[in-house]
XYZ file of N, CA, C and O in Angstrom:
704
model
N 106.316 98.220 103.300
C 107.536 98.013 102.566
C 107.900 96.501 102.542
O 107.806 95.869 101.623
N 108.439 96.017 103.683
C 108.597 94.560 103.875
C 109.622 93.998 102.874
O 109.290 92.984 102.256
N 110.831 94.461 102.807
C 111.877 93.928 101.868
C 112.203 92.450 102.424
O 112.107 92.189 103.634
N 112.696 91.624 101.567
C 113.161 90.353 101.971
C 114.405 90.574 102.921
O 115.087 91.528 102.724
N 114.500 89.722 103.873
C 115.562 89.952 104.871
C 116.361 88.630 104.989
O 115.854 87.555 104.867
N 117.622 88.865 105.442
C 118.508 87.729 105.848
C 118.280 87.523 107.308
O 117.619 88.304 107.975
N 118.808 86.417 107.866
C 118.664 86.277 109.373
C 119.153 87.469 110.153
O 118.693 87.784 111.223
N 120.065 88.244 109.543
C 120.573 89.451 110.299
C 119.649 90.619 110.141
O 119.950 91.724 110.707
N 118.571 90.440 109.381
C 117.629 91.532 109.240
C 117.969 92.587 108.204
O 117.493 93.669 108.188
N 118.860 92.123 107.319
C 119.361 93.102 106.260
C 118.432 92.925 105.047
O 118.206 91.763 104.617
N 118.081 94.010 104.472
C 117.203 93.949 103.271
C 118.080 93.404 102.114
O 119.135 93.744 101.868
N 117.489 92.383 101.274
C 118.166 91.763 100.240
C 117.605 92.059 98.830
O 117.982 91.388 97.904
N 116.674 92.990 98.708
C 116.018 93.246 97.408
C 117.094 93.798 96.533
O 117.764 94.807 96.831
N 117.220 93.179 95.344
C 118.315 93.636 94.428
C 117.761 94.027 93.070
O 118.502 94.057 92.068
N 116.473 94.258 92.981
C 115.926 94.635 91.669
C 115.151 93.509 91.016
O 115.001 92.493 91.687
N 114.637 93.747 89.865
C 113.719 92.818 89.292
C 112.284 93.019 89.814
O 112.048 93.907 90.533
N 111.411 92.160 89.325
C 109.943 92.280 89.772
C 109.837 91.574 91.012
O 109.907 90.406 91.123
N 109.511 92.332 92.093
C 109.318 91.761 93.417
C 107.965 91.375 93.633
O 107.002 92.102 93.475
N 107.718 90.171 94.044
C 106.380 89.635 94.298
C 106.022 90.121 95.784
O 106.729 89.815 96.756
N 104.811 90.822 95.874
C 104.462 91.427 97.127
C 102.941 91.057 97.519
O 102.176 91.003 96.649
N 102.764 90.803 98.820
C 101.410 90.567 99.276
C 101.061 91.745 100.289
O 101.885 92.075 101.192
N 99.950 92.346 100.045
C 99.479 93.453 100.908
C 98.180 93.142 101.509
O 97.445 92.218 100.962
N 97.817 93.870 102.594
C 96.562 93.479 103.335
C 95.755 94.757 103.541
O 96.167 95.736 104.053
N 94.491 94.647 103.077
C 93.482 95.624 103.286
C 92.792 95.178 104.549
O 91.840 94.379 104.520
N 93.280 95.627 105.722
C 92.779 95.203 107.001
C 91.697 96.110 107.492
O 91.933 97.341 107.673
N 90.521 95.535 107.747
C 89.362 96.303 108.234
C 88.932 95.903 109.607
O 89.025 94.667 109.889
N 88.577 96.828 110.464
C 88.112 96.529 111.824
C 86.601 96.431 111.858
O 86.053 96.619 110.739
N 86.021 96.154 112.971
C 84.575 95.986 112.970
C 83.749 97.247 112.515
O 82.628 97.065 112.162
N 84.380 98.425 112.564
C 83.696 99.641 112.105
C 84.006 99.934 110.626
O 83.792 101.098 110.202
N 84.654 98.980 109.906
C 84.973 99.208 108.497
C 86.080 100.190 108.338
O 86.185 100.813 107.246
N 86.874 100.441 109.307
C 88.107 101.340 109.188
C 89.146 100.515 108.678
O 89.348 99.302 108.953
N 90.096 101.111 107.853
C 91.268 100.479 107.270
C 92.504 100.959 107.994
O 92.625 102.054 108.307
N 93.409 99.889 108.273
C 94.633 100.252 108.876
C 95.680 100.571 107.815
O 95.938 99.791 106.970
N 96.233 101.795 108.077
C 97.323 102.185 107.096
C 98.604 102.367 107.956
O 98.479 103.052 109.068
N 99.715 102.200 107.411
C 101.055 102.485 107.989
C 101.506 103.833 107.522
O 101.252 104.145 106.306
N 102.230 104.611 108.292
C 102.675 105.884 107.864
C 104.245 105.711 107.622
O 105.071 105.480 108.516
N 104.621 105.824 106.368
C 105.989 105.638 105.939
C 106.580 106.971 105.442
O 105.886 107.862 105.185
N 107.998 106.890 105.362
C 108.703 108.116 104.878
C 110.105 107.533 104.364
O 110.564 106.458 104.771
N 110.680 108.422 103.549
C 112.052 108.119 103.192
C 112.928 108.011 104.418
O 112.803 108.903 105.314
N 113.845 106.990 104.551
C 114.615 106.878 105.740
C 115.415 108.085 106.185
O 115.488 108.379 107.384
N 115.894 108.884 105.201
C 116.656 110.060 105.650
C 115.914 111.404 105.404
O 116.509 112.440 105.508
N 114.565 111.319 105.128
C 113.800 112.552 104.945
C 112.329 112.279 105.483
O 111.400 111.978 104.622
N 112.056 112.418 106.754
C 110.742 112.179 107.324
C 109.619 113.069 106.626
O 108.486 112.733 106.755
N 110.040 114.186 106.076
C 109.084 115.055 105.420
C 108.518 114.432 104.140
O 107.467 114.849 103.681
N 109.276 113.535 103.490
C 108.794 112.894 102.285
C 108.040 111.642 102.783
O 108.573 110.516 102.895
N 106.716 111.859 102.941
C 106.040 110.736 103.641
C 104.723 110.342 102.869
O 104.366 111.065 101.992
N 104.094 109.276 103.270
C 102.964 108.646 102.679
C 102.302 107.657 103.510
O 102.955 107.214 104.519
N 101.145 107.253 103.199
C 100.415 106.171 103.948
C 100.219 104.953 103.016
O 100.039 105.118 101.830
N 100.291 103.750 103.581
C 100.196 102.621 102.749
C 99.672 101.376 103.571
O 99.696 101.465 104.785
N 99.256 100.324 102.869
C 98.712 99.195 103.458
C 99.798 98.316 104.022
O 100.895 98.231 103.387
N 99.600 97.527 105.109
C 100.665 96.631 105.551
C 100.940 95.560 104.430
O 100.079 95.203 103.668
N 102.121 95.097 104.394
C 102.498 94.023 103.463
C 103.989 94.170 102.977
O 104.634 95.064 103.377
N 104.375 93.177 102.244
C 105.795 93.226 101.733
C 106.101 92.040 100.857
O 105.241 91.325 100.457
N 107.333 91.835 100.649
C 107.855 90.865 99.677
C 107.656 89.412 100.204
O 107.767 89.071 101.351
N 107.391 88.525 99.218
C 107.284 87.066 99.393
C 108.699 86.623 99.654
O 109.679 86.978 98.903
N 108.904 85.808 100.690
C 110.191 85.286 101.071
C 110.270 83.753 100.680
O 109.346 83.051 101.045
N 111.411 83.367 100.066
C 111.642 81.990 99.819
C 110.514 81.345 98.990
O 110.030 81.902 98.000
N 110.002 80.209 99.559
C 108.998 79.464 98.883
C 107.591 79.642 99.375
O 106.643 78.936 99.147
N 107.493 80.704 100.293
C 106.124 80.895 100.852
C 105.201 81.456 99.823
O 105.544 81.999 98.737
N 103.818 81.191 100.064
C 102.812 81.640 99.171
C 102.575 83.131 99.457
O 102.988 83.656 100.499
N 101.881 83.698 98.582
C 101.526 85.154 98.896
C 100.622 85.228 100.102
O 100.699 86.181 100.867
N 99.635 84.260 100.303
C 98.855 84.297 101.443
C 99.671 84.147 102.700
O 99.417 84.900 103.698
N 100.635 83.304 102.767
C 101.568 83.196 103.865
C 102.348 84.506 104.022
O 102.516 84.950 105.236
N 102.756 85.128 102.933
C 103.494 86.446 103.137
C 102.632 87.478 103.742
O 103.017 88.246 104.490
N 101.331 87.480 103.293
C 100.376 88.565 103.792
C 100.241 88.403 105.342
O 100.293 89.332 106.014
N 100.083 87.092 105.716
C 99.953 86.884 107.254
C 101.218 87.247 107.948
O 101.166 87.859 108.984
N 102.420 86.798 107.495
C 103.672 87.110 108.103
C 103.917 88.587 108.134
O 104.264 89.157 109.171
N 103.707 89.267 107.090
C 104.002 90.696 106.995
C 103.062 91.486 107.927
O 103.426 92.399 108.605
N 101.798 91.100 107.970
C 100.917 91.709 108.889
C 101.284 91.576 110.350
O 101.286 92.539 111.106
N 101.697 90.387 110.682
C 102.174 90.109 112.074
C 103.420 90.937 112.304
O 103.592 91.550 113.388
N 104.424 90.943 111.442
C 105.643 91.677 111.598
C 105.469 93.162 111.761
O 106.119 93.838 112.603
N 104.586 93.711 110.886
C 104.463 95.175 110.809
C 103.385 95.677 111.817
O 103.490 96.835 112.195
N 102.416 94.892 112.252
C 101.394 95.324 113.197
C 101.250 94.603 114.449
O 100.567 95.122 115.352
N 101.769 93.422 114.518
C 101.537 92.561 115.636
C 100.195 91.911 115.630
O 99.912 91.078 116.535
N 99.372 92.115 114.635
C 98.088 91.504 114.562
C 98.104 90.148 113.832
O 98.572 90.059 112.738
N 97.651 89.131 114.566
C 97.631 87.828 114.052
C 96.258 87.175 113.920
O 96.024 86.230 113.173
N 95.310 87.794 114.653
C 93.959 87.209 114.697
C 93.081 87.874 113.614
O 92.375 88.819 113.817
N 93.298 87.403 112.379
C 92.556 87.906 111.162
C 91.852 86.842 110.457
O 92.264 85.686 110.443
N 90.768 87.223 109.845
C 90.166 86.354 108.832
C 90.662 86.931 107.478
O 90.238 88.000 106.986
N 91.583 86.081 106.823
C 92.121 86.539 105.595
C 91.175 86.094 104.465
O 90.822 84.868 104.341
N 90.758 86.974 103.603
C 89.832 86.817 102.572
C 90.510 86.731 101.288
O 91.668 86.441 101.131
N 89.755 87.013 100.220
C 90.189 86.855 98.814
C 91.207 88.000 98.475
O 91.212 89.087 99.040
N 91.786 87.780 97.342
C 92.570 88.875 96.725
C 91.683 89.744 96.070
O 90.743 89.471 95.263
N 91.672 91.067 96.407
C 90.769 92.077 95.953
C 91.303 92.741 94.628
O 90.589 92.890 93.701
N 92.638 93.095 94.667
C 93.210 93.841 93.641
C 94.602 93.347 93.384
O 95.311 92.832 94.204
N 95.023 93.601 92.118
C 96.447 93.343 91.802
C 96.905 94.650 91.022
O 96.240 95.242 90.288
N 98.209 94.942 91.383
C 98.747 96.140 90.683
C 100.219 95.962 90.519
O 100.903 95.371 91.373
N 100.756 96.680 89.445
C 102.163 96.740 89.306
C 102.542 98.145 89.579
O 101.837 99.152 89.322
N 103.707 98.402 90.276
C 104.103 99.711 90.653
C 105.564 99.801 90.625
O 106.284 98.765 90.650
N 106.139 100.989 90.450
C 107.482 101.214 90.464
C 107.747 102.629 91.178
O 107.097 103.601 90.794
N 108.693 102.687 92.101
C 108.872 103.811 92.898
C 110.262 103.885 93.460
O 110.877 102.857 93.619
N 110.808 105.117 93.631
C 112.070 105.254 94.347
C 111.919 105.111 95.848
O 110.955 105.664 96.390
N 112.776 104.426 96.538
C 112.734 104.323 97.971
C 114.143 103.911 98.458
O 114.702 102.977 97.919
N 114.661 104.663 99.426
C 115.943 104.246 100.105
C 117.076 104.212 99.099
O 117.866 103.319 99.182
N 117.076 105.092 98.125
C 118.191 105.210 97.194
C 118.176 104.277 96.070
O 119.102 104.147 95.269
N 117.062 103.593 95.784
C 116.965 102.764 94.641
C 115.555 102.584 94.120
O 114.668 103.062 94.745
N 115.380 101.981 92.943
C 114.016 101.845 92.400
C 113.402 100.413 92.704
O 114.229 99.448 92.645
N 112.226 100.385 93.144
C 111.557 99.170 93.500
C 110.473 98.886 92.513
O 109.576 99.729 92.229
N 110.527 97.778 91.842
C 109.428 97.322 90.890
C 108.696 96.128 91.460
O 109.281 95.162 91.837
N 107.396 96.351 91.674
C 106.590 95.376 92.452
C 105.325 94.914 91.710
O 104.732 95.671 90.973
N 104.968 93.650 91.938
C 103.749 93.032 91.505
C 102.990 92.705 92.784
O 103.340 91.865 93.516
N 102.025 93.536 93.136
C 101.307 93.606 94.461
C 99.954 92.920 94.344
O 99.190 93.263 93.450
N 99.667 92.063 95.280
C 98.307 91.423 95.388
C 97.764 91.889 96.791
O 98.483 91.822 97.794
N 96.562 92.440 96.739
C 95.962 92.951 97.952
C 94.842 92.042 98.457
O 93.881 91.905 97.752
N 95.148 91.518 99.706
C 94.162 90.667 100.307
C 93.276 91.366 101.291
O 93.711 92.272 101.979
N 91.954 90.946 101.258
C 91.015 91.488 102.222
C 91.289 90.697 103.530
O 91.390 89.513 103.555
N 91.277 91.490 104.638
C 91.275 90.821 106.049
C 90.484 91.618 106.977
O 90.337 92.819 106.879
N 89.867 90.926 107.878
C 89.118 91.510 108.935
C 89.707 91.022 110.270
O 90.151 89.933 110.488
N 89.572 91.984 111.311
C 90.028 91.737 112.663
C 89.110 92.418 113.589
O 88.489 93.471 113.274
N 88.973 91.902 114.783
C 88.223 92.479 115.923
C 89.101 93.469 116.638
O 88.659 94.216 117.427
N 90.455 93.435 116.405
C 91.437 94.216 117.093
C 91.509 95.619 116.476
O 91.385 95.803 115.310
N 91.672 96.543 117.288
C 91.740 97.957 116.822
C 93.021 98.687 117.399
O 93.205 99.833 117.095
N 93.710 98.021 118.278
C 94.913 98.729 118.875
C 96.051 98.658 117.867
O 96.098 97.747 117.042
N 96.883 99.672 117.859
C 98.028 99.683 116.997
C 99.324 99.872 117.701
O 100.364 100.178 117.218
N 99.285 99.609 119.044
C 100.488 99.788 119.825
C 101.627 98.822 119.481
O 102.769 99.038 119.819
N 101.295 97.664 118.856
C 102.322 96.736 118.519
C 103.044 97.060 117.229
O 103.963 96.285 116.843
N 102.660 98.117 116.543
C 103.322 98.483 115.296
C 104.846 98.545 115.526
O 105.256 99.254 116.528
N 105.585 97.944 114.718
C 107.007 98.073 114.779
C 107.743 96.907 115.462
O 108.944 96.740 115.380
N 107.005 96.017 116.105
C 107.606 94.894 116.753
C 108.456 93.970 115.985
O 109.560 93.575 116.392
N 108.030 93.786 114.756
C 108.851 92.819 113.855
C 109.447 93.459 112.592
O 109.704 92.863 111.637
N 109.646 94.835 112.727
C 110.185 95.544 111.466
C 111.654 95.209 111.216
O 112.355 94.993 112.148
N 111.925 95.304 109.940
C 113.365 95.164 109.568
C 114.023 96.455 109.917
O 113.411 97.489 110.175
N 115.340 96.435 109.833
C 116.147 97.654 110.108
C 115.702 98.785 109.161
O 115.460 99.956 109.610
N 115.499 98.557 107.874
C 115.098 99.608 106.937
C 113.689 100.071 107.309
O 113.473 101.300 107.290
N 112.791 99.158 107.681
C 111.457 99.548 108.086
C 111.410 100.428 109.366
O 110.676 101.366 109.444
N 112.313 100.047 110.346
C 112.376 100.821 111.573
C 112.818 102.277 111.235
O 112.425 103.235 111.918
N 113.541 102.423 110.182
C 114.095 103.817 109.798
C 113.021 104.593 108.930
O 113.179 105.741 108.708
N 111.992 103.848 108.469
C 111.053 104.539 107.546
C 109.558 104.346 107.877
O 108.740 104.810 107.095
N 109.196 103.669 108.904
C 107.756 103.561 109.347
C 107.544 104.302 110.635
O 108.190 104.070 111.604
N 106.699 105.301 110.557
C 106.559 106.279 111.710
C 105.223 105.947 112.579
O 105.042 106.540 113.544
N 104.474 104.925 112.200
C 103.364 104.473 112.955
C 102.225 104.026 112.152
O 102.449 103.690 110.943
N 101.053 103.918 112.679
C 99.808 103.432 111.988
C 98.669 104.165 112.466
O 98.642 104.779 113.452
N 97.602 104.012 111.689
C 96.354 104.746 112.106
C 95.176 103.994 111.322
O 95.235 103.590 110.164
N 94.028 103.916 112.072
C 92.838 103.366 111.447
C 92.098 104.555 110.781
O 91.947 105.631 111.405
N 91.697 104.446 109.483
C 91.014 105.447 108.800
C 89.632 105.070 108.373
O 89.368 103.915 107.929
N 88.612 105.939 108.504
C 87.374 105.644 107.884
C 87.412 105.983 106.403
O 88.373 106.677 105.986
N 86.496 105.468 105.685
C 86.406 105.739 104.250
C 86.361 107.256 104.034
O 86.976 107.826 103.130
N 85.528 107.889 104.835
C 85.370 109.346 104.628
C 86.631 110.154 104.883
O 86.970 111.096 104.193
N 87.330 109.712 105.974
C 88.596 110.333 106.252
C 89.637 110.182 105.110
O 90.379 111.105 104.744
N 89.657 109.010 104.566
C 90.500 108.612 103.437
C 90.165 109.495 102.247
O 91.072 110.019 101.586
N 88.883 109.658 101.978
C 88.499 110.439 100.839
C 88.886 111.927 100.983
O 89.241 112.549 100.012
N 88.811 112.418 102.222
C 89.193 113.821 102.463
C 90.682 114.011 102.632
O 91.195 115.212 102.718
N 91.479 113.010 102.717
C 92.898 113.128 103.079
C 93.650 113.913 102.042
O 93.522 113.870 100.951
N 94.525 114.706 102.620
C 95.448 115.561 101.795
C 96.819 114.858 101.712
O 97.599 115.246 100.810
N 97.005 113.880 102.527
C 98.273 113.208 102.505
C 98.353 112.194 101.313
O 97.275 111.838 100.721
N 99.602 111.808 100.969
C 99.790 110.863 99.880
C 99.413 109.451 100.435
O 99.844 109.128 101.480
N 98.595 108.755 99.664
C 98.162 107.396 100.001
C 98.388 106.501 98.856
O 98.127 106.803 97.681
N 98.971 105.277 99.125
C 99.101 104.247 98.060
C 98.377 103.023 98.383
O 98.339 102.549 99.476
N 97.633 102.415 97.304
C 97.582 102.936 96.015
C 96.776 104.253 95.919
O 95.895 104.501 96.821
N 97.037 105.045 94.938
C 96.420 106.374 94.934
C 94.940 106.440 94.867
O 94.310 107.371 95.253
N 94.347 105.375 94.405
C 92.882 105.336 94.329
C 92.283 104.602 95.551
O 91.129 104.122 95.462
N 92.958 104.468 96.639
C 92.561 103.566 97.749
C 91.154 104.065 98.280
O 90.373 103.234 98.608
N 90.928 105.308 98.395
C 89.611 105.806 98.941
C 88.447 105.356 98.092
O 87.444 104.796 98.583
N 88.659 105.467 96.726
C 87.545 104.978 95.815
C 87.342 103.547 95.885
O 86.333 102.906 95.951
N 88.583 102.757 95.955
C 88.487 101.283 95.926
C 87.907 100.790 97.239
O 87.063 99.843 97.254
N 88.158 101.461 98.354
C 87.576 101.088 99.630
C 86.057 101.351 99.620
O 85.252 100.510 100.112
N 85.643 102.502 99.102
C 84.258 102.806 99.046
C 83.502 101.685 98.235
O 82.459 101.228 98.697
N 84.043 101.281 97.104
C 83.399 100.290 96.226
C 83.329 98.938 97.016
O 82.328 98.307 97.048
N 84.354 98.603 97.719
C 84.465 97.379 98.448
C 83.377 97.393 99.581
O 82.663 96.407 99.793
N 83.332 98.510 100.367
C 82.328 98.582 101.329
C 80.831 98.583 100.890
O 79.981 98.071 101.490
N 80.636 99.181 99.710
C 79.339 99.306 99.150
C 78.866 97.945 98.434
O 77.737 97.620 98.518
N 79.841 97.398 97.729
C 79.462 96.207 96.855
C 80.037 94.924 97.418
O 79.651 93.835 96.863
N 80.958 94.846 98.400
C 81.565 93.595 98.777
C 82.702 93.419 97.908
O 82.997 94.018 96.991
N 83.379 92.253 98.205
C 84.603 91.893 97.363
C 84.227 91.553 95.952
O 83.108 91.033 95.656
N 85.017 91.881 94.946
C 84.754 91.538 93.570
C 84.826 90.006 93.386
O 85.347 89.272 94.234
N 84.137 89.515 92.325
C 84.098 88.118 92.037
C 85.539 87.508 91.834
O 85.767 86.336 92.078
N 86.376 88.352 91.364
C 87.775 87.970 91.138
C 88.645 89.160 91.249
O 88.135 90.318 91.275
N 89.982 89.020 91.355
C 90.881 90.204 91.602
C 90.762 91.199 90.442
O 90.691 90.847 89.246
N 90.635 92.456 90.847
C 90.556 93.589 89.780
C 92.048 94.069 89.574
O 92.824 94.264 90.522
N 92.414 94.144 88.362
C 93.745 94.681 87.927
C 93.697 96.183 87.932
O 92.920 96.808 87.216
N 94.444 96.746 88.788
C 94.552 98.245 88.910
C 95.559 98.771 87.913
O 96.407 98.104 87.448
N 95.413 100.087 87.611
C 96.397 100.738 86.714
C 97.807 100.668 87.302
O 97.971 100.786 88.488
N 98.809 100.529 86.482
C 100.182 100.516 86.896
C 100.518 101.962 87.434
O 100.017 102.886 86.792
N 101.235 101.980 88.600
C 101.547 103.342 89.170
C 103.081 103.429 89.125
O 103.807 102.552 89.606
N 103.568 104.477 88.514
C 105.032 104.726 88.476
C 105.241 106.083 89.076
O 104.627 107.116 88.624
N 105.992 106.149 90.134
C 106.346 107.337 90.869
C 107.685 107.736 90.555
O 108.594 107.035 90.513
């Protein structure tokens, strides 16, 4: 999620197209780290998603990707690679509509622990992120849970089989 925040930790997203950096974080076994999110007032309305969030101030998307990864997972020792995918999406969350232009960066880490998840979350994220889990591509393919982007299992399989694309791939717009 990763809404822009004020020093008090209050979410400041007010609409418009939000610039977002997301991270496709892979461990040495090619597992992907996903966060488990839900509506703040309805834990049964849940989904899995990649770490990441909104660009703050004048930071670059790469800087935002690193900051969001650290805030949401506590992981800082990553090799941040190229932008894999770009997508526009629109979805309801926390009582409003979020319109986002997302860039997905490839990153690798030797770390596999997720106990630090939540250390730097905003107040809204603390109410809506239930944890994290490393997924194999096969587990993701078989998952019955909602995962965003919706084609993540297929995209991950292509990435693992063929390596990163020569340039960012534009994904279909997703409107929920």
